[in-house]
Short mmCIF file of C-alpha atoms in Angstrom, two decimals:
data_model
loop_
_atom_site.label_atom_id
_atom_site.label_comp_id
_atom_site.label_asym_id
_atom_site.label_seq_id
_atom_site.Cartn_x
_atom_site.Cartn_y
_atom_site.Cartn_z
CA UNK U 10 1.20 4.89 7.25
CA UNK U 11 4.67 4.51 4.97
CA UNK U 12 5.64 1.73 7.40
CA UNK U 13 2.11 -0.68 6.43
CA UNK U 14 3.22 0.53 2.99
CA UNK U 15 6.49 -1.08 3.55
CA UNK U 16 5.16 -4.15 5.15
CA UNK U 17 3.16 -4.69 2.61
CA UNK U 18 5.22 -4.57 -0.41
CA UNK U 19 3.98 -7.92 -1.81
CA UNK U 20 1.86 -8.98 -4.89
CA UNK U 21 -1.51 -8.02 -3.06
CA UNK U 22 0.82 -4.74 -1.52
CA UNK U 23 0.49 -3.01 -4.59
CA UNK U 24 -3.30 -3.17 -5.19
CA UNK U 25 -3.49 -2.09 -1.50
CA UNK U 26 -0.75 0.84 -1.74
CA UNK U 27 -2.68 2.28 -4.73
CA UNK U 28 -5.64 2.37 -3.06
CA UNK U 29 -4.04 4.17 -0.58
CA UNK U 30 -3.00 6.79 -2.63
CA UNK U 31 -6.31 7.52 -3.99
CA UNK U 32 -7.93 7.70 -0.70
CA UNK U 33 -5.12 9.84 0.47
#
């Protein structure tokens, strides 16, 4: 899943990679 992380390293990216974390 690091590679969507990656990808998605953009204003919204952030929101999304933190939500990541918490469900992970």
């Amino acid at each position: 899943g690091e590679m969507l992380l990656w990808k998605m390293e953009t204003t919204d990216g952030v929101q999304t990679w933190k939500v990541f974390k918490t469900l992970l």
